[in-house]
Coordinates of C-alpha atoms in Angstrom, one line a residue:
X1 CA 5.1 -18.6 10.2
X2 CA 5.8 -18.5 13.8
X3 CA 9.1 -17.1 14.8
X4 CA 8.6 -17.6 18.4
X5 CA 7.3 -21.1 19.1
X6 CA 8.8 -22.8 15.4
X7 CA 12.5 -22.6 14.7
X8 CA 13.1 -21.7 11.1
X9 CA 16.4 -21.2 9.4
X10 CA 17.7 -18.4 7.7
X11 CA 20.1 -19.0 4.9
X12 CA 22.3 -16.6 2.8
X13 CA 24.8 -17.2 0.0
X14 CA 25.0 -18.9 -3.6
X15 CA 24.3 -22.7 -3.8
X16 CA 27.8 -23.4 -3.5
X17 CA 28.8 -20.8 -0.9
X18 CA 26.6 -20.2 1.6
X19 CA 25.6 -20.4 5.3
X20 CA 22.3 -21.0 7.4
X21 CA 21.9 -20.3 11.1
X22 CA 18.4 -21.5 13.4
X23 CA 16.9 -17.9 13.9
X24 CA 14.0 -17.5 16.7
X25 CA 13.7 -13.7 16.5
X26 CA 12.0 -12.3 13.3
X27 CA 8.5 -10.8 12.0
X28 CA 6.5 -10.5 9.0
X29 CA 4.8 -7.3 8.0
X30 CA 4.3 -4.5 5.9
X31 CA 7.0 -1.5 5.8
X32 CA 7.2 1.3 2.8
X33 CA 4.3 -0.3 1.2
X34 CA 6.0 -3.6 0.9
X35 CA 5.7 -7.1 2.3
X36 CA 8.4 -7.9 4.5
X37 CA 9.9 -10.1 6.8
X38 CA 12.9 -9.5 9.4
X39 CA 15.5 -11.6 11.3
X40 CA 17.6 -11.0 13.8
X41 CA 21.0 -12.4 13.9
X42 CA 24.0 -11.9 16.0
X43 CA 27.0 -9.8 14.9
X44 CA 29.6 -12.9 16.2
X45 CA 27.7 -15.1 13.6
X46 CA 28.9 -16.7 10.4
X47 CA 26.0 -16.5 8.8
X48 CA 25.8 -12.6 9.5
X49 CA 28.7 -12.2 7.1
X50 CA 27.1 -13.9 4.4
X51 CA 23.7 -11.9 4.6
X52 CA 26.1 -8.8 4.9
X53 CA 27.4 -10.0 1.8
X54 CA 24.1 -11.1 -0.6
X55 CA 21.3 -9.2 -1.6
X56 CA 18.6 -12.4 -1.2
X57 CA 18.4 -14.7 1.4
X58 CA 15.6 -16.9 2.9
X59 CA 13.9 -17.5 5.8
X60 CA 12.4 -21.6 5.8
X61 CA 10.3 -23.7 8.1
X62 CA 10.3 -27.4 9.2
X63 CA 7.9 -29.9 10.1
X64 CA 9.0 -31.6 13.0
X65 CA 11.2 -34.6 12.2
X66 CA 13.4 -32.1 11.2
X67 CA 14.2 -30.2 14.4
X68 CA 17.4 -32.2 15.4
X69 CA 18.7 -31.1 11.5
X70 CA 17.4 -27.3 13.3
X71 CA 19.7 -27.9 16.6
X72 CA 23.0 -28.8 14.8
X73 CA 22.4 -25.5 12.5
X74 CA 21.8 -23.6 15.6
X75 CA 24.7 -25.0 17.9
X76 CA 27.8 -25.3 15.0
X77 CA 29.8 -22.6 13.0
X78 CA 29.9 -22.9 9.4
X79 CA 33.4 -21.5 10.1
X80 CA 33.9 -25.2 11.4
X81 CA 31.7 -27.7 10.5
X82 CA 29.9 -28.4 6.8
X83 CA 26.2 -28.1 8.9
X84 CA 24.3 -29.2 5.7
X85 CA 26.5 -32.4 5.7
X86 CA 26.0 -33.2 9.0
X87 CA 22.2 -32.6 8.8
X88 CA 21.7 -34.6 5.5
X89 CA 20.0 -31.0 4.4
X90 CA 19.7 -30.8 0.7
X91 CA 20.7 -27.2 -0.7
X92 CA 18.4 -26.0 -3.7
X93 CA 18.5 -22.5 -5.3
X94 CA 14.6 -20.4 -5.3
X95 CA 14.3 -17.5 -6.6
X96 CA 17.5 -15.9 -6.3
X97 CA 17.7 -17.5 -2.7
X98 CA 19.2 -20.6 -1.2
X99 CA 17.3 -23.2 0.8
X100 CA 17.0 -26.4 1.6
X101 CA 14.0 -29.4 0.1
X102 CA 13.5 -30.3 3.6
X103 CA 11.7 -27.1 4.2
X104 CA 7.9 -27.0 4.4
X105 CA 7.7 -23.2 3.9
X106 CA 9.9 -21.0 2.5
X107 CA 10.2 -17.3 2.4
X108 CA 12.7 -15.4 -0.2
X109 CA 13.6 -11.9 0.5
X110 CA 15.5 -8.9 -1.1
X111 CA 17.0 -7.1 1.1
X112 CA 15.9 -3.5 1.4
X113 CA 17.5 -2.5 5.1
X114 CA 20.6 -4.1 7.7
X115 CA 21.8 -2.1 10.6
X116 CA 23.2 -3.3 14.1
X117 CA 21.2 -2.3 17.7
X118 CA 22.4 0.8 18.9
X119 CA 22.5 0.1 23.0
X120 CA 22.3 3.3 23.5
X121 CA 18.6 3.4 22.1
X122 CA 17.1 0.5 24.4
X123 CA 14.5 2.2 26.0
X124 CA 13.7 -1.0 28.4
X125 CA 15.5 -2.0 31.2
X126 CA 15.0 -5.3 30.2
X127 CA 16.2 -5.8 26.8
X128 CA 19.7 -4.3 28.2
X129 CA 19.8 -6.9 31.1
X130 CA 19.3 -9.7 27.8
X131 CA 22.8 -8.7 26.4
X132 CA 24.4 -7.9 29.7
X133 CA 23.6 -11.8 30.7
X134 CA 25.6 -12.8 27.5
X135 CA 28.9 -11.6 28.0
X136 CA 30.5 -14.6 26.5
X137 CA 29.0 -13.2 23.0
X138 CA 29.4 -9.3 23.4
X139 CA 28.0 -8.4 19.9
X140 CA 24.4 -7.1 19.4
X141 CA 22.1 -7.9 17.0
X142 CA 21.6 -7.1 13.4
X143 CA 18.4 -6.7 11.7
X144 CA 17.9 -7.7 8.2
X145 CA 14.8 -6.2 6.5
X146 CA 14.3 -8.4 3.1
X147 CA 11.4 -7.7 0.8
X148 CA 9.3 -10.9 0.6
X149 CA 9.4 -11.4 -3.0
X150 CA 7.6 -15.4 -2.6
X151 CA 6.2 -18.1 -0.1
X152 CA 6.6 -21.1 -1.2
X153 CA 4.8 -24.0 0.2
X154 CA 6.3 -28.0 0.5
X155 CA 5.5 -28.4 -3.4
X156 CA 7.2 -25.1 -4.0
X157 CA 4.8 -23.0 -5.6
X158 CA 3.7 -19.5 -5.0

């Protein structure tokens, strides 16, 4: 899983409530003796409500053909748009979390730790100049901690 050079999508919800968001900043890992993986996502965003909300939520991948499905769930609300409609996405429930069939990996997580970026803590220069040249969104970052409990693979097995 590569956060940094693969768009994936993190969704959160129920399988007829929820909302998905393209994510770029995340990592897996191993924290209090458990697997884990954590994303990033923006306090402004929709999809930070639900995974405020929801105890699971996923983290997916895509092959390639998929990536102008990834743009539209990176560029709309789901406070305005039905994304999964205009993507053609289709919604399935996996172990407690929501996806989508499309994905070619997916990672479910419980989710052990959320807090928000305290700006007083950046200790770099430059990670304080990366909100202050995004005015027009003036919310930091949460960071969701999930416990991976499964990767599934395209034929969705463990």
């Amino acid at each position: 899983m590569d956060f940094k050079n693969k768009w994936g999508l993190v969704t959160a919800g129920t399988l007829e409530d929820h909302n998905t968001l393209t994510v770029g900043w995340g990592s897996l890992g191993v924290l209090w003796r458990k697997n884990v993986c954590t994303v990033y996502v923006r306090g402004s965003r929709h999809t930070n409500n639900y995974l405020q909300q929801h105890d699971y939520f996923t983290v997916s991948f895509y092959d390639k053909e998929h990536f102008e499905g990834l743009k539209i769930y990176g560029t709309l609300s789901g406070r305005d748009y039905d994304k999964d409609k205009l993507t053609g996405f289709t919604p399935l429930e996996i172990n407690k979390g929501i996806s989508y069939a499309e994905a070619n990996t997916i990672i479910v997580c419980k989710k052990i730790y959320a807090d928000e970026f305290n700006p007083k803590l950046f200790l770099d220069d430059g990670v304080k100049e990366f909100y202050e040249k995004t005015k027009e969104d003036p919310t930091y970052h949460y960071y969701y901690i999930g416990e991976i409990l499964g990767i599934y693979r395209k034929d969705y097995t463990m």
